[in-house]
Amino acid sequence: MLNEWKNARRIVVKIGSSLLTDADTGRLKRDWLATLVEDIAELRAQGHEVVLVSSGAVARGRRILGLEPGVLKLEQAQASAAVGQIGLAHAYQDLFEERGLVTAQILLTLGDTEERRRYLNARNTIEALLSLGSVPVVNENDCVATNEIRYGDNDRLAARVASMISADCLVVLSDVDGLYTAPPSEQEDAERIEVVDEITPEIEGMAGDVTGGGPSRGGMITKVAAAKIAVASGTHMIIASGQVSHPLKALSEGANHTLFRAHSDPVTAWKSWIAGSLEPKGKIIIDAGAVDALSSGNSLLPAGVIGVDGDFDRGDAIIIMSQNGDELGRGLSTYAKDDAELIMGRQSSEISDILGFEGRACIVHRDDMVLSTR
Ligand code: GLU
């Protein structure tokens, strides 16, 4: 079996509108969805964490509202999403409940994954839901998204979510079973590519044009764009067919697919982004006890902080310094500078009394910290 799939602990599965809704009636394909939910329940039982990114709100809602086929005006699409999303959420709730699982709805707008402070919020919520054993179902919050501020398609939304939560693998279930050298409907001798190790201009060229006409916004172009986001974050991406019952089981049993292989893992990719791409907005100076704690792999607690400098917000990158001015590492601060100053030197249990809200116990979480090798 495909190792990148078999060994993935945290998985994001994306399903498009055309798999979910019947093209003639616009109704949800509940029977198919039930087989997907069964597969997800099986994966959970095996210890995998699964997040579902589901389209279908607009496709479903527009039928209910009786809107004519064709391109929708922005407000019509927003209204359709508002109507369709309720039905989607109900269907997921029922189907997961039947398999003894709790589901949860997360609706994101572009800023939730692009702005670091909000990014941390959305990430923490999904992490909490996963650790509580539920299966979060994510969609774009289409009823407030406008053309300028939207992901635009759920392929890229899924890749952003996968990157945000450091997923090991993103599976995009589609009406095709992978990336072909040319559109298979146009060229009979088109061949499916099994593994993409590097997304070259040639590979991008194979993605061709966006599919027209169907209810989905994505086509191969958005899938390859999603693959770029995923692999840059250390997440493998697989395109496989969703036009079969039990599509994830089928994948485990060797169904056709294209694998976009990541050459890093999510933790390494995340840490090199923190270390290399972010401009530090401030400094946190720590005492000798905290230096020891960090070198043993612990998070930085307020008790070990003896100074705060600069002007940073929650989620900004900061430099961690020793008392004698050596740079020890970099990380993302879970507190803004003013709050960090108020809680420094204090016990984590005192945070809520000092700040008046229940904050995180650490100032820099070990997952968001890179220590310099000295
Ligand atoms: N978010 C849209 C919906 O739920 C779908 C976007 C897409 O098809 O990629 O209707």
Short mmCIF file of C-alpha atoms and ligand atoms in Angstrom, two decimals:
data_model
loop_
_atom_site.label_atom_id
_atom_site.label_comp_id
_atom_site.label_asym_id
_atom_site.label_seq_id
_atom_site.Cartn_x
_atom_site.Cartn_y
_atom_site.Cartn_z
CA MET A 1 0.00 0.00 0.00
CA LEU A 2 1.03 3.56 -0.66
CA ASN A 3 3.33 4.41 2.27
CA GLU A 4 2.58 8.13 2.20
CA TRP A 5 -1.07 7.21 2.78
CA LYS A 6 -0.62 4.27 5.12
CA ASN A 7 1.75 6.13 7.45
CA ALA A 8 -0.21 9.38 7.56
CA ARG A 9 -1.33 10.04 11.10
CA ARG A 10 -3.23 13.23 10.37
CA ILE A 11 -5.25 13.25 7.16
CA VAL A 12 -7.33 15.88 5.37
CA VAL A 13 -9.89 14.59 2.88
CA LYS A 14 -11.40 16.98 0.35
CA ILE A 15 -14.58 16.18 -1.54
CA GLY A 16 -15.95 18.29 -4.36
CA SER A 17 -19.49 19.35 -5.15
CA SER A 18 -19.86 17.03 -8.12
CA LEU A 19 -19.26 13.99 -5.90
CA LEU A 20 -21.68 15.18 -3.28
CA THR A 21 -24.63 16.43 -5.23
CA ASP A 22 -26.62 14.80 -8.00
CA ALA A 23 -26.18 16.82 -11.20
CA ASP A 24 -29.84 16.37 -12.21
CA THR A 25 -31.68 16.86 -8.95
CA GLY A 26 -29.12 18.78 -6.85
CA ARG A 27 -29.83 16.40 -3.97
CA LEU A 28 -27.08 15.12 -1.73
CA LYS A 29 -25.77 11.71 -2.68
CA ARG A 30 -26.36 10.36 0.79
CA ASP A 31 -25.66 6.73 -0.01
CA TRP A 32 -22.23 7.55 -1.38
CA LEU A 33 -21.56 9.91 1.50
CA ALA A 34 -22.43 7.14 3.96
CA THR A 35 -19.67 4.97 2.45
CA LEU A 36 -17.16 7.79 2.80
CA VAL A 37 -18.17 8.36 6.41
CA GLU A 38 -17.77 4.62 7.07
CA ASP A 39 -14.24 4.80 5.68
CA ILE A 40 -13.48 7.79 7.91
CA ALA A 41 -14.86 5.97 10.95
CA GLU A 42 -12.59 3.04 10.10
CA LEU A 43 -9.57 5.34 9.82
CA ARG A 44 -10.39 6.92 13.18
CA ALA A 45 -10.70 3.48 14.73
CA GLN A 46 -7.19 2.73 13.44
CA GLY A 47 -5.88 5.84 15.20
CA HIS A 48 -5.75 8.30 12.29
CA GLU A 49 -7.02 11.83 12.75
CA VAL A 50 -9.28 13.00 9.93
CA VAL A 51 -10.50 16.42 8.85
CA LEU A 52 -13.01 16.61 6.03
CA VAL A 53 -13.11 19.59 3.69
CA SER A 54 -16.49 19.52 2.02
CA SER A 55 -17.86 21.59 -0.82
CA GLY A 56 -21.47 21.37 -1.90
CA ALA A 57 -23.09 24.28 -0.06
CA VAL A 58 -23.63 26.46 -3.12
CA ALA A 59 -24.54 23.55 -5.40
CA ARG A 60 -27.14 22.36 -2.91
CA GLY A 61 -28.48 25.75 -1.88
CA ARG A 62 -29.03 27.09 -5.39
CA ARG A 63 -31.38 24.20 -6.15
CA ILE A 64 -33.35 24.71 -2.98
CA LEU A 65 -33.70 28.39 -3.81
CA GLY A 66 -34.75 27.53 -7.37
CA LEU A 67 -32.01 29.55 -9.05
CA GLU A 68 -31.47 29.03 -12.77
CA PRO A 69 -28.42 27.06 -13.96
CA GLY A 70 -25.43 29.15 -15.00
CA VAL A 71 -23.10 31.57 -13.29
CA LEU A 72 -24.48 33.00 -10.06
CA LYS A 73 -24.16 36.62 -9.00
CA LEU A 74 -22.10 37.07 -5.86
CA GLU A 75 -25.10 37.64 -3.60
CA GLN A 76 -26.91 34.66 -5.14
CA ALA A 77 -23.90 32.43 -4.44
CA GLN A 78 -23.69 33.78 -0.88
CA ALA A 79 -27.40 33.15 -0.32
CA SER A 80 -27.13 29.67 -1.83
CA ALA A 81 -24.22 28.83 0.47
CA ALA A 82 -26.16 30.00 3.52
CA VAL A 83 -29.06 27.72 2.59
CA GLY A 84 -27.01 24.74 1.40
CA GLN A 85 -24.61 24.65 4.32
CA ILE A 86 -27.38 23.79 6.80
CA GLY A 87 -28.36 20.69 4.84
CA LEU A 88 -24.74 19.64 4.53
CA ALA A 89 -24.14 20.02 8.23
CA HIS A 90 -27.26 18.00 9.06
CA ALA A 91 -26.28 15.21 6.71
CA TYR A 92 -22.80 15.00 8.22
CA GLN A 93 -24.15 15.11 11.75
CA ASP A 94 -26.57 12.24 11.06
CA LEU A 95 -24.08 10.10 9.18
CA PHE A 96 -21.26 10.49 11.70
CA GLU A 97 -23.64 9.94 14.60
CA GLU A 98 -24.73 6.63 13.05
CA ARG A 99 -21.09 5.54 13.20
CA GLY A 100 -20.70 6.73 16.79
CA LEU A 101 -18.66 9.80 15.87
CA VAL A 102 -19.05 13.46 16.71
CA THR A 103 -18.68 15.96 13.90
CA ALA A 104 -18.11 19.70 14.08
CA GLN A 105 -18.51 22.49 11.56
CA ILE A 106 -15.72 24.95 10.81
CA LEU A 107 -16.39 27.73 8.31
CA LEU A 108 -13.27 29.66 7.34
CA THR A 109 -12.62 32.90 5.52
CA LEU A 110 -9.32 33.64 3.83
CA GLY A 111 -7.94 35.67 6.74
CA ASP A 112 -8.34 32.71 9.07
CA THR A 113 -5.43 30.93 7.44
CA GLU A 114 -3.46 33.94 6.14
CA GLU A 115 -3.26 36.12 9.24
CA ARG A 116 -1.14 34.53 11.89
CA ARG A 117 -3.15 35.56 14.92
CA ARG A 118 -6.36 34.15 13.47
CA TYR A 119 -4.40 31.22 12.09
CA LEU A 120 -3.47 30.21 15.62
CA ASN A 121 -7.12 30.46 16.68
CA ALA A 122 -8.40 28.27 13.86
CA ARG A 123 -5.55 25.81 14.31
CA ASN A 124 -6.12 25.52 18.05
CA THR A 125 -9.83 24.87 17.53
CA ILE A 126 -9.21 22.11 15.00
CA GLU A 127 -6.47 20.60 17.21
CA ALA A 128 -8.86 20.61 20.17
CA LEU A 129 -11.62 18.97 18.16
CA LEU A 130 -9.25 16.27 16.92
CA SER A 131 -7.91 15.55 20.36
CA LEU A 132 -11.48 15.23 21.63
CA GLY A 133 -12.04 12.55 19.02
CA SER A 134 -14.33 14.39 16.62
CA VAL A 135 -14.20 14.76 12.85
CA PRO A 136 -14.20 18.46 11.88
CA VAL A 137 -15.94 19.28 8.60
CA VAL A 138 -14.56 22.43 7.00
CA ASN A 139 -15.89 24.66 4.25
CA GLU A 140 -15.28 28.20 3.16
CA ASN A 141 -17.68 30.63 4.81
CA ASP A 142 -19.12 31.41 1.40
CA CYS A 143 -21.94 33.57 2.68
CA VAL A 144 -19.51 36.31 3.70
CA ALA A 145 -16.70 35.63 1.22
CA THR A 146 -16.48 38.10 -1.64
CA ASN A 147 -14.49 37.69 -4.83
CA GLU A 148 -11.56 39.68 -3.48
CA ILE A 149 -11.35 37.86 -0.19
CA ARG A 150 -11.94 34.22 -0.78
CA TYR A 151 -10.03 31.02 -1.32
CA GLY A 152 -12.23 30.64 -4.37
CA ASP A 153 -12.08 26.88 -4.51
CA ASN A 154 -12.01 24.16 -1.95
CA ASP A 155 -8.87 22.53 -3.39
CA ARG A 156 -6.75 25.40 -2.16
CA LEU A 157 -8.82 25.78 0.99
CA ALA A 158 -8.08 22.12 1.76
CA ALA A 159 -4.36 22.63 1.14
CA ARG A 160 -4.30 25.68 3.45
CA VAL A 161 -6.11 23.72 6.14
CA ALA A 162 -3.72 20.76 5.72
CA SER A 163 -0.76 23.11 6.00
CA MET A 164 -2.26 24.95 8.99
CA ILE A 165 -2.74 21.77 11.01
CA SER A 166 0.48 20.10 9.77
CA ALA A 167 -1.39 17.21 8.18
CA ASP A 168 0.71 14.35 6.86
CA CYS A 169 -1.47 13.71 3.85
CA LEU A 170 -4.20 15.50 1.88
CA VAL A 171 -6.46 13.34 -0.26
CA VAL A 172 -8.42 15.17 -2.93
CA LEU A 173 -11.30 13.01 -4.09
CA SER A 174 -12.30 14.03 -7.55
CA ASP A 175 -14.23 12.91 -10.60
CA VAL A 176 -10.92 11.89 -12.15
CA ASP A 177 -8.47 9.42 -10.67
CA GLY A 178 -5.34 11.51 -10.98
CA LEU A 179 -3.31 13.91 -13.09
CA TYR A 180 -2.98 12.88 -16.73
CA THR A 181 -0.37 13.90 -19.29
CA ALA A 182 -3.29 15.46 -21.22
CA PRO A 183 -7.05 15.67 -20.56
CA PRO A 184 -8.16 12.00 -20.95
CA SER A 185 -11.47 13.10 -22.46
CA GLU A 186 -9.58 14.75 -25.33
CA GLN A 187 -6.62 12.43 -25.83
CA GLU A 188 -7.03 8.70 -25.73
CA ASP A 189 -3.35 8.01 -25.17
CA ALA A 190 -3.15 10.32 -22.16
CA GLU A 191 -1.41 8.59 -19.29
CA ARG A 192 -1.98 8.96 -15.59
CA ILE A 193 1.05 10.08 -13.65
CA GLU A 194 1.64 7.90 -10.62
CA VAL A 195 4.04 10.08 -8.66
CA VAL A 196 4.98 13.73 -8.97
CA ASP A 197 8.25 14.39 -7.17
CA GLU A 198 8.56 17.95 -8.35
CA ILE A 199 5.91 20.32 -9.65
CA THR A 200 7.66 21.53 -12.79
CA PRO A 201 6.22 23.88 -15.44
CA GLU A 202 5.64 20.73 -17.49
CA ILE A 203 3.46 19.25 -14.74
CA GLU A 204 1.60 22.53 -14.42
CA GLY A 205 1.07 22.49 -18.17
CA MET A 206 -0.60 19.10 -17.88
CA ALA A 207 -3.21 20.56 -15.57
CA GLY A 208 -4.66 22.28 -18.64
CA ASP A 209 -7.76 24.36 -18.28
CA VAL A 210 -10.32 24.61 -15.52
CA THR A 211 -13.23 22.27 -16.09
CA GLY A 212 -16.23 24.21 -17.29
CA GLY A 213 -19.90 23.68 -16.65
CA GLY A 214 -19.94 21.45 -13.57
CA PRO A 215 -20.90 22.57 -10.08
CA SER A 216 -17.30 22.59 -8.80
CA ARG A 217 -15.06 25.58 -9.02
CA GLY A 218 -11.87 23.57 -9.15
CA GLY A 219 -10.29 21.68 -12.03
CA MET A 220 -6.81 20.25 -12.42
CA ILE A 221 -5.28 23.73 -12.24
CA THR A 222 -6.55 24.35 -8.73
CA LYS A 223 -5.53 20.82 -7.74
CA VAL A 224 -1.96 21.37 -8.86
CA ALA A 225 -2.00 24.78 -7.11
CA ALA A 226 -3.21 22.98 -3.99
CA ALA A 227 -0.45 20.39 -4.37
CA LYS A 228 2.14 23.18 -4.41
CA ILE A 229 0.83 24.59 -1.13
CA ALA A 230 0.67 21.12 0.42
CA VAL A 231 4.13 19.87 -0.51
CA ALA A 232 5.74 23.17 0.51
CA SER A 233 4.28 22.51 3.97
CA GLY A 234 5.59 18.96 4.08
CA THR A 235 2.17 17.43 3.35
CA HIS A 236 1.82 14.74 0.67
CA MET A 237 -1.15 15.19 -1.63
CA ILE A 238 -3.03 12.44 -3.40
CA ILE A 239 -5.65 12.83 -6.12
CA ALA A 240 -7.94 9.81 -6.34
CA SER A 241 -11.36 9.05 -7.70
CA GLY A 242 -14.36 9.69 -5.53
CA GLN A 243 -16.67 8.11 -8.04
CA VAL A 244 -16.63 4.79 -6.25
CA SER A 245 -18.23 3.68 -3.02
CA HIS A 246 -15.81 3.58 -0.10
CA PRO A 247 -13.26 5.76 -1.90
CA LEU A 248 -10.72 5.80 0.96
CA LYS A 249 -10.87 2.06 1.44
CA ALA A 250 -10.37 1.77 -2.32
CA LEU A 251 -7.26 3.91 -2.02
CA SER A 252 -5.93 1.67 0.74
CA GLU A 253 -6.56 -1.27 -1.54
CA GLY A 254 -4.49 0.24 -4.35
CA ALA A 255 -6.94 2.32 -6.41
CA ASN A 256 -5.53 4.57 -9.15
CA HIS A 257 -4.16 7.88 -7.95
CA THR A 258 -1.52 10.53 -8.43
CA LEU A 259 0.77 11.20 -5.49
CA PHE A 260 2.44 14.60 -5.14
CA ARG A 261 5.26 13.69 -2.83
CA ALA A 262 6.48 16.13 -0.20
CA HIS A 263 10.20 16.05 0.49
CA SER A 264 10.01 17.31 4.02
CA ASP A 265 7.68 16.52 6.88
CA PRO A 266 5.16 19.04 8.25
CA VAL A 267 7.12 19.71 11.45
CA THR A 268 10.40 20.39 9.64
CA ALA A 269 8.65 22.55 7.02
CA TRP A 270 6.83 24.53 9.72
CA LYS A 271 9.98 25.05 11.75
CA SER A 272 12.08 26.12 8.79
CA TRP A 273 9.35 28.63 7.92
CA ILE A 274 9.52 30.05 11.45
CA ALA A 275 13.32 30.13 11.41
CA GLY A 276 13.84 31.40 7.90
CA SER A 277 10.88 33.29 6.53
CA LEU A 278 9.51 35.35 9.36
CA GLU A 279 10.83 38.67 10.46
CA PRO A 280 11.08 38.68 14.28
CA LYS A 281 9.04 41.47 15.86
CA GLY A 282 10.59 41.33 19.31
CA LYS A 283 12.68 39.50 21.88
CA ILE A 284 11.97 37.42 24.93
CA ILE A 285 14.81 37.10 27.44
CA ILE A 286 14.84 34.01 29.62
CA ASP A 287 16.62 32.83 32.77
CA ALA A 288 19.04 29.91 33.09
CA GLY A 289 16.34 27.51 34.34
CA ALA A 290 14.26 28.18 31.23
CA VAL A 291 17.33 27.66 29.01
CA ASP A 292 17.65 24.16 30.50
CA ALA A 293 13.93 23.52 30.11
CA LEU A 294 14.02 24.51 26.44
CA SER A 295 17.06 22.36 25.71
CA SER A 296 15.19 19.38 27.17
CA GLY A 297 12.40 19.99 24.66
CA ASN A 298 9.89 21.88 26.81
CA SER A 299 7.74 24.86 25.95
CA LEU A 300 8.65 28.29 27.28
CA LEU A 301 6.56 29.17 30.33
CA PRO A 302 6.07 32.73 31.63
CA ALA A 303 7.88 31.82 34.86
CA GLY A 304 11.22 31.64 33.03
CA VAL A 305 10.88 34.98 31.24
CA ILE A 306 12.85 37.90 32.67
CA GLY A 307 12.49 40.47 29.91
CA VAL A 308 10.37 41.36 26.89
CA ASP A 309 11.35 43.74 24.13
CA GLY A 310 9.95 45.00 20.81
CA ASP A 311 6.39 45.31 19.61
CA PHE A 312 4.78 42.01 18.78
CA ASP A 313 1.30 40.64 18.53
CA ARG A 314 0.00 37.20 19.31
CA GLY A 315 1.34 34.79 16.67
CA ASP A 316 4.27 37.00 15.67
CA ALA A 317 7.79 35.62 15.48
CA ILE A 318 10.13 36.56 18.31
CA ILE A 319 13.77 35.85 19.17
CA ILE A 320 14.42 33.94 22.38
CA MET A 321 17.55 35.31 24.11
CA SER A 322 19.61 34.31 27.10
CA GLN A 323 20.47 36.77 29.90
CA ASN A 324 23.88 37.41 28.33
CA GLY A 325 22.39 38.33 24.99
CA ASP A 326 22.87 35.09 23.01
CA GLU A 327 20.18 34.15 20.54
CA LEU A 328 18.85 30.76 21.66
CA GLY A 329 16.18 30.35 19.03
CA ARG A 330 13.04 31.71 17.47
CA GLY A 331 9.39 31.02 17.91
CA LEU A 332 5.84 32.27 17.64
CA SER A 333 4.58 34.09 20.69
CA THR A 334 1.22 32.99 22.06
CA TYR A 335 0.85 36.40 23.70
CA ALA A 336 1.09 39.99 22.50
CA LYS A 337 3.96 42.01 23.97
CA ASP A 338 1.89 43.88 26.59
CA ASP A 339 0.35 40.67 27.90
CA ALA A 340 3.71 38.87 27.85
CA GLU A 341 5.14 41.69 29.98
CA LEU A 342 2.33 41.34 32.50
CA ILE A 343 2.72 37.59 32.96
CA MET A 344 6.52 37.29 32.81
CA GLY A 345 8.06 35.71 35.87
CA ARG A 346 4.66 34.45 37.01
CA GLN A 347 3.20 30.96 37.26
CA SER A 348 0.99 29.75 34.40
CA SER A 349 -1.84 29.23 36.91
CA GLU A 350 -1.87 32.98 37.57
CA ILE A 351 -2.38 33.96 33.92
CA SER A 352 -6.16 34.18 33.96
CA ASP A 353 -6.17 36.34 37.12
CA ILE A 354 -3.57 38.71 35.70
CA LEU A 355 -4.97 39.04 32.18
CA GLY A 356 -8.64 38.49 32.89
CA PHE A 357 -8.94 35.72 30.30
CA GLU A 358 -7.98 32.09 30.10
CA GLY A 359 -4.80 32.12 27.98
CA ARG A 360 -2.41 29.34 27.05
CA ALA A 361 -0.02 28.07 29.69
CA CYS A 362 3.10 28.80 27.63
CA ILE A 363 4.53 31.89 25.99
CA VAL A 364 6.08 29.91 23.15
CA HIS A 365 4.89 26.38 22.49
CA ARG A 366 7.64 23.88 21.70
CA ASP A 367 5.95 23.02 18.39
CA ASP A 368 6.28 26.66 17.37
CA MET A 369 9.91 27.02 18.47
CA VAL A 370 13.21 26.41 16.69
CA LEU A 371 16.34 26.33 18.83
CA SER A 372 19.61 27.45 17.26
CA THR A 373 22.21 24.71 17.17
CA ARG A 374 25.17 25.97 19.08
N1 GLU B 1 -17.17 26.29 -1.02
C1 GLU B 1 -18.01 25.99 -2.15
C2 GLU B 1 -19.27 25.29 -1.68
O1 GLU B 1 -19.32 24.70 -0.65
C3 GLU B 1 -17.34 25.10 -3.16
C4 GLU B 1 -16.08 25.59 -3.78
C5 GLU B 1 -15.49 24.52 -4.72
O2 GLU B 1 -16.28 23.80 -5.37
O3 GLU B 1 -14.28 24.39 -4.80
O4 GLU B 1 -20.25 25.26 -2.36
#
